[in-house]
């Protein structure tokens, strides 16, 4: 069974850092494009960033709102995806989901349950 | 404010059909057939119910169908059931800005 489990969320002050993890099971992470998507309280979903598969050199892409502050990475040995978040702002407060791309169909067919990040002083 | 516009809420009685609209621009919904829809029950992860406008993933009921006309995509739920009560969000590939844009979500209520 395919499963994604996020962890690492919590409370952090503005300007602080946090690293989120997404542990994958049931499939090989390196074979898939993976994304982070967030949802601020009471708001819609927002795409955050992408890590392409091994064949694409694990290249990354980011939303303008997080570019230069957030970094997506992977650890193939742990079958895990990460989101390093630096210089956090109040507007980064959200539930962060990792999601598996549906192999070139421009959709995400597997999502984790999310982890809540709260940025506040 | 979300890039794609959805109604805040739609309601219907059991057995009825409802339609949720998702309006974008010629740079997103109108530019591609890469529109997907997600169902989200409270406290749960989003679940893919349609991709490429009208394709259903394995295991998704054929009561869910999709279409697109110009800059507006639509999700239709037929034979409405109690478990369909959830928030439905659309997503589209985009030419400009963020490569993926979402709607703000529509709360579907089964009366």
Short mmCIF file of C-alpha atoms in Angstrom, two decimals:
data_model
loop_
_atom_site.label_atom_id
_atom_site.label_comp_id
_atom_site.label_asym_id
_atom_site.label_seq_id
_atom_site.Cartn_x
_atom_site.Cartn_y
_atom_site.Cartn_z
CA UNK A 1 0.00 0.00 0.00
CA UNK A 2 1.28 3.41 -0.97
CA UNK A 3 1.60 5.71 2.02
CA UNK A 4 3.07 9.14 2.70
CA UNK A 5 3.61 10.34 6.27
CA UNK A 6 4.70 13.90 7.02
CA UNK A 7 6.38 15.01 10.24
CA UNK A 8 8.38 17.89 11.62
CA UNK A 9 5.73 20.58 11.89
CA UNK A 10 5.39 22.78 14.93
CA UNK A 11 5.52 26.28 16.31
CA UNK A 12 8.31 28.62 15.20
CA UNK A 13 8.97 32.34 15.50
CA UNK A 14 9.20 34.59 12.44
CA UNK A 15 12.64 34.34 10.90
CA UNK A 16 13.12 30.83 12.21
CA UNK A 17 13.68 27.55 10.41
CA UNK A 18 12.01 24.17 10.30
CA UNK A 19 12.58 20.97 8.34
CA UNK A 20 9.64 18.83 7.32
CA UNK A 21 9.98 15.17 6.43
CA UNK A 22 7.81 12.92 4.29
CA UNK A 23 8.38 9.19 4.65
CA UNK A 24 7.20 7.15 1.69
CA UNK A 25 6.27 3.47 1.66
CA UNK A 26 4.84 1.16 -0.97
CA UNK A 27 6.82 2.70 -3.80
CA UNK A 28 10.33 3.92 -4.62
CA UNK A 29 10.51 7.65 -4.09
CA UNK A 30 13.39 8.13 -6.53
CA UNK A 31 11.18 6.98 -9.42
CA UNK A 32 8.58 9.69 -8.85
CA UNK A 33 8.12 13.42 -9.10
CA UNK A 34 7.18 14.65 -5.62
CA UNK A 35 5.66 17.93 -4.49
CA UNK A 36 4.88 19.92 -1.39
CA UNK A 37 1.49 21.62 -1.24
CA UNK A 38 0.25 23.73 1.66
CA UNK A 39 -3.07 24.96 2.97
CA UNK A 40 -3.30 27.99 5.20
CA UNK A 41 -6.10 27.96 7.81
CA UNK A 42 -9.42 28.46 6.06
CA UNK A 43 -7.77 28.93 2.68
CA UNK A 44 -7.31 26.97 -0.52
CA UNK A 45 -4.43 24.73 -1.47
CA UNK A 46 -1.17 26.29 -2.69
CA UNK A 47 1.61 24.52 -4.54
CA UNK A 48 4.97 25.08 -2.82
CA UNK A 49 7.69 23.14 -4.60
CA UNK A 50 8.67 20.11 -6.63
CA UNK A 51 11.47 17.57 -6.78
CA UNK A 52 11.69 15.70 -10.07
CA UNK A 53 12.69 12.05 -10.26
CA UNK A 54 16.14 10.47 -10.44
CA UNK A 55 16.01 10.40 -14.23
CA UNK A 56 15.55 14.17 -14.22
CA UNK A 57 18.41 14.65 -11.83
CA UNK A 58 16.19 15.45 -8.87
CA UNK A 59 15.89 19.01 -10.17
CA UNK A 60 13.65 21.32 -8.20
CA UNK A 61 11.14 24.09 -8.81
CA UNK A 62 9.53 26.51 -6.37
CA UNK A 63 6.62 28.88 -6.02
CA UNK A 64 7.65 32.52 -6.12
CA UNK A 65 6.38 32.99 -2.55
CA UNK A 66 8.98 30.58 -1.14
CA UNK A 67 11.83 30.69 -3.68
CA UNK A 68 15.14 31.39 -1.99
CA UNK A 69 13.77 30.43 1.44
CA UNK A 70 12.56 26.83 0.99
CA UNK A 71 14.52 23.85 -0.32
CA UNK A 72 13.17 20.45 -1.36
CA UNK A 73 15.52 17.49 -1.05
CA UNK A 74 15.47 13.70 -0.83
CA UNK A 75 17.26 10.83 0.87
CA UNK A 76 16.93 7.77 -1.33
CA UNK A 77 18.31 5.49 1.37
CA UNK A 78 15.42 6.52 3.65
CA UNK A 79 12.85 6.77 0.83
CA UNK A 80 12.08 10.22 2.20
CA UNK A 81 11.39 13.74 0.94
CA UNK A 82 12.23 16.89 2.87
CA UNK A 83 11.28 20.55 2.93
CA UNK A 84 13.80 22.86 4.56
CA UNK A 85 12.07 26.12 5.44
CA UNK A 86 14.17 29.14 6.38
CA UNK A 87 13.32 32.77 7.11
CA UNK A 88 9.79 31.77 7.97
CA UNK A 89 7.02 34.35 7.86
CA UNK A 90 3.58 34.45 9.46
CA UNK A 91 2.05 33.83 6.02
CA UNK A 92 3.84 30.47 5.86
CA UNK A 93 1.50 29.19 8.56
CA UNK A 94 -0.28 26.22 7.01
CA UNK A 95 -0.73 22.49 6.88
CA UNK A 96 1.99 21.13 4.62
CA UNK A 97 1.28 18.06 2.51
CA UNK A 98 3.66 15.98 0.47
CA UNK A 99 2.11 14.55 -2.66
CA UNK A 100 3.09 12.05 -5.33
CA UNK A 101 2.73 13.05 -8.97
CA UNK A 102 0.50 10.87 -11.16
CA UNK A 103 3.27 10.09 -13.64
CA UNK A 104 3.01 12.97 -16.05
CA UNK A 105 -0.74 13.48 -15.73
CA UNK A 106 -0.38 16.84 -13.96
CA UNK A 107 -2.17 15.67 -10.84
CA UNK A 108 -1.30 14.13 -7.49
CA UNK A 109 -2.66 10.69 -6.77
CA UNK A 110 -1.27 10.15 -3.27
CA UNK A 111 -1.16 12.62 -0.41
CA UNK A 112 -0.01 12.46 3.17
CA UNK A 113 -2.19 13.64 6.04
CA UNK A 114 -0.12 16.77 6.44
CA UNK A 115 1.83 18.48 9.20
CA UNK A 116 0.93 21.84 10.71
CA UNK A 117 3.45 24.68 10.74
CA UNK A 118 2.61 27.73 12.81
CA UNK A 119 4.77 30.85 12.50
CA UNK A 120 4.04 33.37 15.21
CA UNK A 121 5.74 35.55 17.76
CA UNK B 1 -7.29 35.12 -3.07
CA UNK B 2 -7.04 31.91 -5.09
CA UNK B 3 -6.11 31.98 -8.76
CA UNK B 4 -9.11 29.86 -9.80
CA UNK B 5 -12.62 30.87 -8.76
CA UNK B 6 -15.00 28.37 -7.22
CA UNK B 7 -18.33 28.94 -5.48
CA UNK B 8 -17.97 28.84 -1.71
CA UNK B 9 -20.75 26.31 -1.31
CA UNK B 10 -23.10 24.09 -3.25
CA UNK B 11 -25.82 21.89 -1.80
CA UNK B 12 -28.16 19.18 -2.95
CA UNK B 13 -30.44 16.45 -1.70
CA UNK B 14 -29.52 12.78 -1.75
CA UNK B 15 -29.89 11.34 -5.22
CA UNK B 16 -29.70 14.70 -6.94
CA UNK B 17 -26.92 15.96 -9.22
CA UNK B 18 -24.84 19.01 -8.48
CA UNK B 19 -22.19 20.87 -10.45
CA UNK B 20 -19.20 22.76 -9.10
CA UNK B 21 -17.59 25.32 -11.39
CA UNK B 22 -13.95 26.33 -11.54
CA UNK B 23 -13.19 29.49 -13.49
CA UNK B 24 -9.71 30.50 -14.53
CA UNK B 25 -8.18 32.32 -17.47
CA UNK B 26 -6.70 31.63 -20.88
CA UNK B 27 -3.36 31.16 -19.09
CA UNK B 28 -4.47 28.19 -17.02
CA UNK B 29 -7.82 26.38 -17.41
CA UNK B 30 -8.24 27.68 -20.94
CA UNK B 31 -4.70 26.81 -21.97
CA UNK B 32 -4.52 23.15 -20.95
CA UNK B 33 -6.64 20.08 -20.34
CA UNK B 34 -4.55 19.59 -17.18
CA UNK B 35 -7.39 20.22 -14.74
CA UNK B 36 -7.73 18.01 -11.67
CA UNK B 37 -10.22 17.84 -8.82
CA UNK B 38 -9.66 16.85 -5.20
CA UNK B 39 -12.09 15.81 -2.49
CA UNK B 40 -11.20 16.63 1.10
CA UNK B 41 -13.11 15.51 4.16
CA UNK B 42 -12.45 17.42 7.41
CA UNK B 43 -9.05 16.62 8.88
CA UNK B 44 -8.10 14.36 6.01
CA UNK B 45 -5.72 14.61 3.08
CA UNK B 46 -6.97 15.67 -0.35
CA UNK B 47 -8.05 12.77 -2.57
CA UNK B 48 -7.74 12.86 -6.34
CA UNK B 49 -11.11 12.25 -8.01
CA UNK B 50 -10.54 13.58 -11.55
CA UNK B 51 -7.50 14.41 -13.67
CA UNK B 52 -7.02 15.67 -17.22
CA UNK B 53 -10.47 17.28 -16.94
CA UNK B 54 -12.53 14.10 -16.95
CA UNK B 55 -10.39 11.01 -16.28
CA UNK B 56 -11.07 9.07 -13.09
CA UNK B 57 -8.36 7.29 -11.09
CA UNK B 58 -8.92 3.65 -10.32
CA UNK B 59 -11.50 3.20 -7.59
CA UNK B 60 -13.31 6.51 -8.09
CA UNK B 61 -17.04 6.20 -8.69
CA UNK B 62 -18.42 7.08 -12.11
CA UNK B 63 -20.84 9.36 -10.28
CA UNK B 64 -18.02 11.89 -10.51
CA UNK B 65 -17.57 13.44 -13.94
CA UNK B 66 -15.78 16.45 -15.34
CA UNK B 67 -15.92 18.79 -18.29
CA UNK B 68 -14.40 22.00 -19.54
CA UNK B 69 -15.57 24.86 -21.71
CA UNK B 70 -13.26 27.73 -22.42
CA UNK B 71 -11.81 29.01 -19.16
CA UNK B 72 -14.26 27.13 -16.93
CA UNK B 73 -14.00 23.55 -15.74
CA UNK B 74 -16.83 21.75 -14.00
CA UNK B 75 -17.23 18.83 -11.64
CA UNK B 76 -20.57 17.05 -11.60
CA UNK B 77 -21.57 14.67 -8.84
CA UNK B 78 -24.60 12.58 -9.74
CA UNK B 79 -26.67 10.47 -7.36
CA UNK B 80 -25.50 12.59 -4.43
CA UNK B 81 -24.69 10.57 -1.30
CA UNK B 82 -24.07 11.56 2.31
CA UNK B 83 -20.39 10.68 2.04
CA UNK B 84 -20.00 13.16 -0.82
CA UNK B 85 -20.23 15.95 1.73
CA UNK B 86 -16.74 17.44 1.60
CA UNK B 87 -14.69 20.31 0.18
CA UNK B 88 -13.86 20.00 -3.51
CA UNK B 89 -10.90 21.87 -4.99
CA UNK B 90 -9.86 22.29 -8.59
CA UNK B 91 -6.32 22.66 -9.86
CA UNK B 92 -4.89 23.61 -13.24
CA UNK B 93 -1.52 23.78 -14.87
CA UNK B 94 -0.64 27.40 -15.60
CA UNK B 95 1.46 29.16 -18.22
CA UNK B 96 2.35 32.12 -16.05
CA UNK B 97 3.34 32.49 -12.43
CA UNK B 98 3.09 29.32 -10.39
CA UNK B 99 3.03 26.21 -12.61
CA UNK B 100 -0.02 24.93 -10.70
CA UNK B 101 -2.91 27.03 -9.45
CA UNK B 102 -5.80 25.99 -7.24
CA UNK B 103 -9.30 27.13 -6.57
CA UNK B 104 -10.37 28.20 -3.12
CA UNK B 105 -12.48 25.10 -2.60
CA UNK B 106 -16.24 24.47 -2.61
CA UNK B 107 -18.06 23.05 0.38
CA UNK B 108 -20.60 20.51 -0.88
CA UNK B 109 -23.44 19.92 1.55
CA UNK B 110 -25.87 17.02 1.29
CA UNK B 111 -29.19 18.24 2.65
#
